[in-house]
Amino acid sequence: MTMTGLDGWYGYMRSHDLGALRELLHPAAVFESPVVHTPQRGRDITFKYLASAEKVLGGPGFKYVGEWRNATGAVLEFENEIEGIKLNGVDIISFDDAGLITHFKVMVRPLKAINLLHRLMGEQLAAMSKPS
């Protein structure tokens, strides 16, 4: 099965091109974080979270180790090790008919990894919010 949106996501993860990421997001995209209690709604906030997550999680040890697809989305299992803590999680991504991301949910385990991500994502989001 060919899925343009998923191909775009993999392309972004290889290139780290923030312009490509923004173009992948539907204007009403929703992001669900493992550490934020409410869904984040809209392209701008979804972009901010995904760009921050890629900086925190997407280092040299990051790899997708599993993929499950259906007609409208995919579940991508990932692994990484950060600060000596092994992370395992999934990206659950839904796409519209044009291949734009409409919903992106991240789930992570174990608890040590969630606590680490909470700290690192907070630092990254704060750094992104500072004026240059």
N, CA, C and O atoms as a DFTB+ gen file, in Angstrom:
528 C
 N C O
     1  1       0.846      -1.185       0.000
     2  2       0.000       0.000       0.000
     3  2       0.886       1.242       0.000
     4  3       1.888       1.290       0.714
     5  1       0.531       2.224      -0.778
     6  2       1.254       3.491      -0.801
     7  2       0.497       4.488       0.051
     8  3      -0.724       4.604      -0.062
     9  1       1.213       5.212       0.907
    10  2       0.588       6.231       1.732
    11  2       1.460       7.480       1.662
    12  3       2.511       7.551       2.300
    13  1       1.020       8.452       0.888
    14  2       1.792       9.667       0.651
    15  2       2.151      10.374       1.950
    16  3       3.293      10.800       2.121
    17  1       1.199      10.508       2.866
    18  2       1.461      11.185       4.129
    19  2       2.539      10.492       4.939
    20  3       3.409      11.150       5.509
    21  1       2.489       9.175       4.994
    22  2       3.490       8.422       5.741
    23  2       4.864       8.553       5.080
    24  3       5.882       8.672       5.762
    25  1       4.879       8.529       3.754
    26  2       6.143       8.760       3.049
    27  2       6.694      10.141       3.396
    28  3       7.897      10.307       3.597
    29  1       5.808      11.123       3.464
    30  2       6.215      12.470       3.850
    31  2       6.776      12.524       5.256
    32  3       7.761      13.216       5.513
    33  1       6.147      11.792       6.171
    34  2       6.639      11.750       7.552
    35  2       8.048      11.151       7.603
    36  3       8.947      11.711       8.230
    37  1       8.227      10.018       6.944
    38  2       9.561       9.403       6.922
    39  2      10.584      10.346       6.275
    40  3      11.727      10.428       6.725
    41  1      10.172      11.052       5.225
    42  2      11.056      12.014       4.593
    43  2      11.469      13.114       5.557
    44  3      12.636      13.504       5.600
    45  1      10.512      13.614       6.330
    46  2      10.836      14.634       7.332
    47  2      11.810      14.089       8.372
    48  3      12.758      14.780       8.744
    49  1      11.594      12.873       8.843
    50  2      12.471      12.294       9.870
    51  2      13.891      12.103       9.346
    52  3      14.843      12.145      10.126
    53  1      14.050      11.895       8.040
    54  2      15.391      11.792       7.457
    55  2      16.024      13.171       7.258
    56  3      17.217      13.353       7.499
    57  1      15.216      14.139       6.816
    58  2      15.760      15.450       6.425
    59  2      15.792      16.462       7.570
    60  3      16.622      17.372       7.576
    61  1      14.897      16.303       8.527
    62  2      14.740      17.281       9.626
    63  2      14.358      18.657       9.086
    64  3      14.652      19.674       9.715
    65  1      13.709      18.692       7.932
    66  2      13.304      19.932       7.274
    67  2      12.004      20.432       7.894
    68  3      10.938      19.870       7.649
    69  1      12.095      21.493       8.701
    70  2      10.923      22.004       9.403
    71  2       9.852      22.526       8.441
    72  3       8.663      22.459       8.750
    73  1      10.261      23.042       7.286
    74  2       9.289      23.463       6.283
    75  2       8.455      22.291       5.785
    76  3       7.247      22.415       5.586
    77  1       9.112      21.155       5.587
    78  2       8.407      19.949       5.148
    79  2       7.440      19.471       6.232
    80  3       6.333      19.028       5.927
    81  1       7.859      19.562       7.502
    82  2       6.974      19.167       8.600
    83  2       5.722      20.037       8.590
    84  3       4.609      19.515       8.653
    85  1       5.888      21.355       8.513
    86  2       4.725      22.262       8.526
    87  2       3.777      21.927       7.382
    88  3       2.560      21.937       7.566
    89  1       4.323      21.630       6.198
    90  2       3.483      21.302       5.045
    91  2       2.721      19.994       5.220
    92  3       1.687      19.794       4.581
    93  1       3.210      19.111       6.066
    94  2       2.540      17.830       6.321
    95  2       1.329      17.959       7.239
    96  3       0.501      17.050       7.298
    97  1       1.217      19.074       7.954
    98  2       0.196      19.209       8.992
    99  2      -1.082      19.868       8.473
   100  3      -1.041      20.928       7.848
   101  1      -2.195      19.234       8.738
   102  2      -3.508      19.802       8.450
   103  2      -3.715      21.020       9.353
   104  3      -3.247      21.013      10.491
   105  1      -4.401      22.066       8.881
   106  2      -4.615      23.250       9.729
   107  2      -5.285      22.934      11.073
   108  3      -5.053      23.634      12.059
   109  1      -6.105      21.896      11.113
   110  2      -6.794      21.522      12.354
   111  2      -6.147      20.306      13.027
   112  3      -6.809      19.595      13.783
   113  1      -4.876      20.065      12.760
   114  2      -4.177      18.900      13.330
   115  2      -4.271      18.914      14.857
   116  3      -4.315      19.970      15.488
   117  1      -4.299      17.715      15.424
   118  2      -4.343      17.543      16.875
   119  2      -3.133      16.714      17.280
   120  3      -2.816      15.705      16.650
   121  1      -2.457      17.157      18.349
   122  2      -1.310      16.432      18.898
   123  2      -1.639      15.998      20.309
   124  3      -2.127      16.792      21.113
   125  1      -1.370      14.730      20.612
   126  2      -1.544      14.207      21.969
   127  2      -0.202      13.704      22.475
   128  3       0.425      12.835      21.871
   129  1       0.219      14.269      23.590
   130  2       1.518      13.986      24.196
   131  2       1.351      12.999      25.343
   132  3       0.289      12.937      25.961
   133  1       2.401      12.224      25.632
   134  2       2.326      11.341      26.800
   135  2       2.412      12.104      28.125
   136  3       2.145      11.531      29.181
   137  1       2.780      13.387      28.080
   138  2       2.960      14.131      29.332
   139  2       2.053      15.355      29.466
   140  3       2.073      16.013      30.507
   141  1       1.264      15.677      28.448
   142  2       0.326      16.799      28.523
   143  2      -1.080      16.208      28.573
   144  3      -1.423      15.340      27.771
   145  1      -1.879      16.677      29.506
   146  2      -3.172      16.035      29.765
   147  2      -4.241      16.308      28.722
   148  3      -5.164      15.508      28.573
   149  1      -4.143      17.414      27.994
   150  2      -5.177      17.741      27.021
   151  2      -4.595      17.731      25.612
   152  3      -3.424      18.056      25.416
   153  1      -5.415      17.357      24.634
   154  2      -4.946      17.416      23.253
   155  2      -4.601      18.851      22.866
   156  3      -5.271      19.799      23.276
   157  1      -3.556      18.989      22.080
   158  2      -3.124      20.295      21.574
   159  2      -3.688      20.423      20.165
   160  3      -3.439      19.576      19.308
   161  1      -4.452      21.492      19.932
   162  2      -5.209      21.604      18.687
   163  2      -4.687      22.721      17.791
   164  3      -4.456      23.844      18.242
   165  1      -4.506      22.394      16.527
   166  2      -4.102      23.372      15.526
   167  2      -2.712      23.100      14.983
   168  3      -1.873      22.492      15.648
   169  1      -2.485      23.565      13.758
   170  2      -1.212      23.334      13.072
   171  2      -0.032      23.916      13.847
   172  3       0.996      23.254      13.993
   173  1      -0.165      25.143      14.344
   174  2       0.978      25.807      14.969
   175  2       1.458      25.079      16.220
   176  3       2.658      24.850      16.374
   177  1       0.551      24.715      17.107
   178  2       0.967      24.038      18.346
   179  2       1.416      22.608      18.042
   180  3       2.347      22.110      18.675
   181  1       0.774      21.949      17.092
   182  2       1.205      20.598      16.700
   183  2       2.613      20.662      16.123
   184  3       3.458      19.823      16.438
   185  1       2.863      21.660      15.277
   186  2       4.200      21.858      14.713
   187  2       5.224      22.055      15.827
   188  3       6.290      21.440      15.806
   189  1       4.912      22.896      16.782
   190  2       5.843      23.192      17.879
   191  2       6.186      21.924      18.662
   192  3       7.352      21.687      18.975
   193  1       5.175      21.108      18.981
   194  2       5.424      19.871      19.732
   195  2       6.215      18.865      18.903
   196  3       7.157      18.256      19.410
   197  1       5.844      18.681      17.634
   198  2       6.555      17.687      16.820
   199  2       7.988      18.117      16.537
   200  3       8.893      17.282      16.553
   201  1       8.211      19.394      16.279
   202  2       9.582      19.871      16.054
   203  2      10.417      19.702      17.325
   204  3      11.587      19.326      17.253
   205  1       9.828      19.976      18.472
   206  2      10.538      19.797      19.750
   207  2      10.818      18.326      20.014
   208  3      11.912      17.964      20.446
   209  1       9.831      17.480      19.755
   210  2      10.002      16.040      19.983
   211  2      11.103      15.478      19.100
   212  3      11.882      14.631      19.538
   213  1      11.173      15.944      17.860
   214  2      12.222      15.452      16.968
   215  2      13.601      15.852      17.493
   216  3      14.552      15.078      17.380
   217  1      13.718      17.038      18.059
   218  2      15.008      17.456      18.623
   219  2      15.360      16.631      19.857
   220  3      16.520      16.265      20.044
   221  1      14.370      16.335      20.702
   222  2      14.611      15.587      21.938
   223  2      14.825      14.102      21.651
   224  3      15.766      13.494      22.161
   225  1      13.950      13.523      20.834
   226  2      13.966      12.074      20.602
   227  2      14.739      11.645      19.361
   228  3      15.237      10.521      19.301
   229  1      14.843      12.527      18.375
   230  2      15.315      12.116      17.065
   231  2      16.816      12.095      16.883
   232  3      17.297      12.252      15.761
   233  1      17.562      11.909      17.940
   234  2      19.014      11.867      17.841
   235  2      19.516      10.626      17.134
   236  3      18.732       9.870      16.559
   237  1      20.821      10.414      17.176
   238  2      21.431       9.324      16.404
   239  2      20.941       7.931      16.781
   240  3      20.998       7.022      15.953
   241  1      20.465       7.740      17.999
   242  2      20.006       6.405      18.393
   243  2      18.558       6.120      18.047
   244  3      18.092       4.994      18.221
   245  1      17.831       7.129      17.555
   246  2      16.409       6.951      17.259
   247  2      16.224       6.021      16.076
   248  3      16.902       6.144      15.057
   249  1      15.287       5.079      16.228
   250  2      14.942       4.233      15.079
   251  2      13.519       3.722      15.236
   252  3      13.052       3.437      16.338
   253  1      12.848       3.618      14.097
   254  2      11.552       2.951      14.062
   255  2      11.825       1.458      13.934
   256  3      12.631       1.030      13.108
   257  1      11.143       0.676      14.761
   258  2      11.377      -0.769      14.780
   259  2      10.141      -1.577      14.401
   260  3      10.205      -2.804      14.317
   261  1       9.028      -0.907      14.174
   262  2       7.810      -1.601      13.767
   263  2       6.868      -0.628      13.084
   264  3       6.902       0.574      13.346
   265  1       6.028      -1.156      12.210
   266  2       5.070      -0.324      11.491
   267  2       3.810      -1.135      11.200
   268  3       3.873      -2.261      10.706
   269  1       2.676      -0.536      11.517
   270  2       1.375      -1.123      11.212
   271  2       0.554      -0.046      10.533
   272  3       0.482       1.082      11.021
   273  1      -0.073      -0.385       9.399
   274  2      -0.817       0.590       8.603
   275  2      -2.255       0.142       8.395
   276  3      -2.574      -1.046       8.427
   277  1      -3.119       1.144       8.180
   278  2      -4.432       0.887       7.614
   279  2      -4.667       1.959       6.559
   280  3      -3.729       2.667       6.192
   281  1      -5.877       2.099       6.066
   282  2      -6.142       3.018       4.962
   283  2      -5.970       4.487       5.344
   284  3      -5.738       5.320       4.468
   285  1      -6.077       4.824       6.628
   286  2      -6.050       6.235       7.021
   287  2      -4.952       6.584       8.010
   288  3      -4.904       7.711       8.505
   289  1      -4.067       5.636       8.308
   290  2      -3.027       5.967       9.276
   291  2      -2.036       4.857       9.502
   292  3      -2.018       3.841       8.806
   293  1      -1.202       5.093      10.515
   294  2      -0.150       4.124      10.829
   295  2       0.218       4.229      12.298
   296  3       0.048       5.272      12.930
   297  1       0.718       3.137      12.817
   298  2       1.324       3.085      14.147
   299  2       2.785       2.724      13.924
   300  3       3.104       1.687      13.341
   301  1       3.677       3.608      14.403
   302  2       5.110       3.403      14.216
   303  2       5.748       3.229      15.586
   304  3       5.711       4.144      16.409
   305  1       6.332       2.065      15.835
   306  2       7.019       1.817      17.101
   307  2       8.451       2.319      17.001
   308  3       9.133       2.077      16.005
   309  1       8.904       3.020      18.039
   310  2      10.255       3.565      18.031
   311  2      11.007       3.194      19.301
   312  3      10.424       2.812      20.316
   313  1      12.345       3.324      19.198
   314  2      13.247       3.115      20.333
   315  2      14.347       4.159      20.287
   316  3      14.705       4.668      19.224
   317  1      14.869       4.464      21.455
   318  2      16.040       5.321      21.560
   319  2      16.581       5.157      22.974
   320  3      15.916       4.587      23.839
   321  1      17.772       5.652      23.199
   322  2      18.337       5.719      24.537
   323  2      18.836       7.143      24.741
   324  3      19.628       7.660      23.954
   325  1      18.354       7.764      25.815
   326  2      18.725       9.137      26.139
   327  2      19.130       9.171      27.606
   328  3      18.400       8.699      28.478
   329  1      20.297       9.733      27.862
   330  2      20.813       9.846      29.230
   331  2      20.777       8.495      29.963
   332  3      20.472       8.419      31.153
   333  1      21.095       7.441      29.215
   334  2      21.166       6.107      29.799
   335  2      19.821       5.436      30.031
   336  3      19.775       4.338      30.585
   337  1      18.730       6.064      29.622
   338  2      17.390       5.487      29.790
   339  2      16.876       5.019      28.438
   340  3      16.826       5.790      27.480
   341  1      16.493       3.743      28.368
   342  2      15.949       3.179      27.137
   343  2      14.475       3.537      27.033
   344  3      13.681       3.256      27.931
   345  1      14.130       4.166      25.911
   346  2      12.750       4.555      25.639
   347  2      12.169       3.628      24.593
   348  3      12.856       3.193      23.669
   349  1      10.894       3.334      24.756
   350  2      10.153       2.578      23.760
   351  2       8.797       3.259      23.657
   352  3       8.185       3.594      24.671
   353  1       8.332       3.460      22.431
   354  2       7.046       4.119      22.287
   355  2       6.461       3.920      20.916
   356  3       7.019       3.220      20.070
   357  1       5.314       4.557      20.712
   358  2       4.648       4.505      19.419
   359  2       4.165       5.893      19.030
   360  3       3.736       6.681      19.872
   361  1       4.246       6.168      17.746
   362  2       3.598       7.309      17.124
   363  2       2.360       6.757      16.427
   364  3       2.463       5.864      15.586
   365  1       1.200       7.285      16.773
   366  2      -0.055       6.884      16.136
   367  2      -0.489       8.070      15.281
   368  3      -0.854       9.121      15.807
   369  1      -0.448       7.898      13.969
   370  2      -0.635       9.012      13.045
   371  2      -1.836       8.743      12.138
   372  3      -1.959       7.673      11.542
   373  1      -2.723       9.747      12.047
   374  2      -3.861       9.681      11.121
   375  2      -3.673      10.734      10.033
   376  3      -3.166      11.826      10.288
   377  1      -4.094      10.383       8.808
   378  2      -3.950      11.248       7.646
   379  2      -5.299      11.486       6.989
   380  3      -6.185      10.634       7.054
   381  1      -5.458      12.648       6.353
   382  2      -6.653      12.881       5.546
   383  2      -6.412      12.361       4.129
   384  3      -5.359      11.795       3.837
   385  1      -7.384      12.556       3.266
   386  2      -7.282      12.038       1.890
   387  2      -6.147      12.684       1.101
   388  3      -5.647      12.099       0.141
   389  1      -5.735      13.901       1.508
   390  2      -4.639      14.593       0.820
   391  2      -3.271      14.215       1.380
   392  3      -2.250      14.713       0.905
   393  1      -3.240      13.340       2.387
   394  2      -1.972      12.917       2.982
   395  2      -1.482      13.831       4.085
   396  3      -0.337      13.710       4.518
   397  1      -2.330      14.754       4.557
   398  2      -1.940      15.631       5.659
   399  2      -2.210      14.961       6.995
   400  3      -3.183      14.223       7.148
   401  1      -1.342      15.224       7.957
   402  2      -1.510      14.667       9.305
   403  2      -2.652      15.404       9.991
   404  3      -2.623      16.627      10.129
   405  1      -3.663      14.643      10.422
   406  2      -4.800      15.218      11.139
   407  2      -4.723      14.958      12.635
   408  3      -5.269      15.719      13.433
   409  1      -4.047      13.888      13.009
   410  2      -3.960      13.513      14.428
   411  2      -2.642      12.787      14.652
   412  3      -2.269      11.900      13.885
   413  1      -1.943      13.175      15.712
   414  2      -0.652      12.559      16.024
   415  2      -0.612      12.328      17.523
   416  3      -0.619      13.278      18.306
   417  1      -0.571      11.057      17.922
   418  2      -0.525      10.694      19.339
   419  2       0.769       9.937      19.616
   420  3       1.147       9.033      18.870
   421  1       1.444      10.319      20.704
   422  2       2.682       9.655      21.107
   423  2       2.433       8.968      22.451
   424  3       1.874       9.560      23.374
   425  1       2.856       7.723      22.538
   426  2       2.796       6.972      23.796
   427  2       4.195       6.426      24.057
   428  3       4.856       5.932      23.144
   429  1       4.648       6.518      25.326
   430  2       6.028       6.155      25.679
   431  2       6.021       5.323      26.953
   432  3       5.166       5.486      27.824
   433  1       6.981       4.442      27.033
   434  2       7.229       3.656      28.233
   435  2       8.723       3.517      28.411
   436  3       9.430       3.761      27.433
   437  1       9.263       3.163      29.514
   438  2       8.666       3.024      30.843
   439  2       8.502       4.394      31.527
   440  3       8.775       5.432      30.926
   441  1       8.061       4.378      32.766
   442  2       7.805       5.608      33.509
   443  2       9.047       6.494      33.575
   444  3       8.935       7.714      33.450
   445  1      10.231       5.903      33.769
   446  2      11.476       6.692      33.779
   447  2      11.629       7.482      32.482
   448  3      12.077       8.629      32.496
   449  1      11.259       6.870      31.373
   450  2      11.370       7.525      30.075
   451  2      10.370       8.676      29.966
   452  3      10.699       9.730      29.423
   453  1       9.166       8.486      30.472
   454  2       8.165       9.546      30.443
   455  2       8.648      10.732      31.275
   456  3       8.541      11.880      30.844
   457  1       9.174      10.456      32.453
   458  2       9.676      11.536      33.308
   459  2      10.821      12.288      32.633
   460  3      10.883      13.515      32.703
   461  1      11.722      11.561      31.983
   462  2      12.821      12.185      31.253
   463  2      12.289      13.056      30.115
   464  3      12.726      14.195      29.945
   465  1      11.348      12.522      29.337
   466  2      10.780      13.291      28.234
   467  2      10.057      14.540      28.731
   468  3      10.129      15.597      28.104
   469  1       9.372      14.414      29.846
   470  2       8.673      15.567      30.424
   471  2       9.666      16.703      30.669
   472  3       9.405      17.851      30.310
   473  1      10.787      16.382      31.272
   474  2      11.805      17.394      31.558
   475  2      12.411      17.950      30.275
   476  3      12.481      19.167      30.100
   477  1      12.849      17.067      29.373
   478  2      13.527      17.501      28.153
   479  2      12.598      18.267      27.207
   480  3      13.006      19.256      26.598
   481  1      11.357      17.812      27.087
   482  2      10.411      18.523      26.229
   483  2      10.097      19.896      26.807
   484  3       9.976      20.867      26.060
   485  1       9.963      19.989      28.125
   486  2       9.734      21.283      28.756
   487  2      10.866      22.245      28.449
   488  3      10.630      23.409      28.127
   489  1      12.096      21.758      28.550
   490  2      13.262      22.594      28.242
   491  2      13.268      23.010      26.772
   492  3      13.538      24.169      26.458
   493  1      12.973      22.071      25.871
   494  2      12.993      22.362      24.435
   495  2      11.884      23.346      24.060
   496  3      12.120      24.283      23.298
   497  1      10.681      23.138      24.589
   498  2       9.570      24.034      24.276
   499  2       9.836      25.442      24.801
   500  3       9.501      26.429      24.146
   501  1      10.439      25.528      25.981
   502  2      10.793      26.839      26.543
   503  2      11.835      27.522      25.661
   504  3      11.751      28.727      25.423
   505  1      12.816      26.760      25.174
   506  2      13.856      27.334      24.307
   507  2      13.237      27.823      22.991
   508  3      13.653      28.858      22.469
   509  1      12.267      27.108      22.454
   510  2      11.617      27.514      21.203
   511  2      10.784      28.771      21.391
   512  3      10.577      29.529      20.443
   513  1      10.305      28.994      22.606
   514  2       9.436      30.147      22.877
   515  2      10.206      31.435      23.114
   516  3       9.627      32.520      23.062
   517  1      11.516      31.329      23.375
   518  2      12.334      32.527      23.617
   519  2      12.532      33.269      22.300
   520  3      12.772      32.650      21.264
   521  1      12.431      34.612      22.343
   522  2      12.710      35.370      21.121
   523  2      14.173      35.244      20.725
   524  3      15.052      35.186      21.585
   525  1      14.436      35.201      19.410
   526  2      15.818      35.058      18.952
   527  2      16.529      36.370      18.893
   528  3      17.703      36.421      18.525
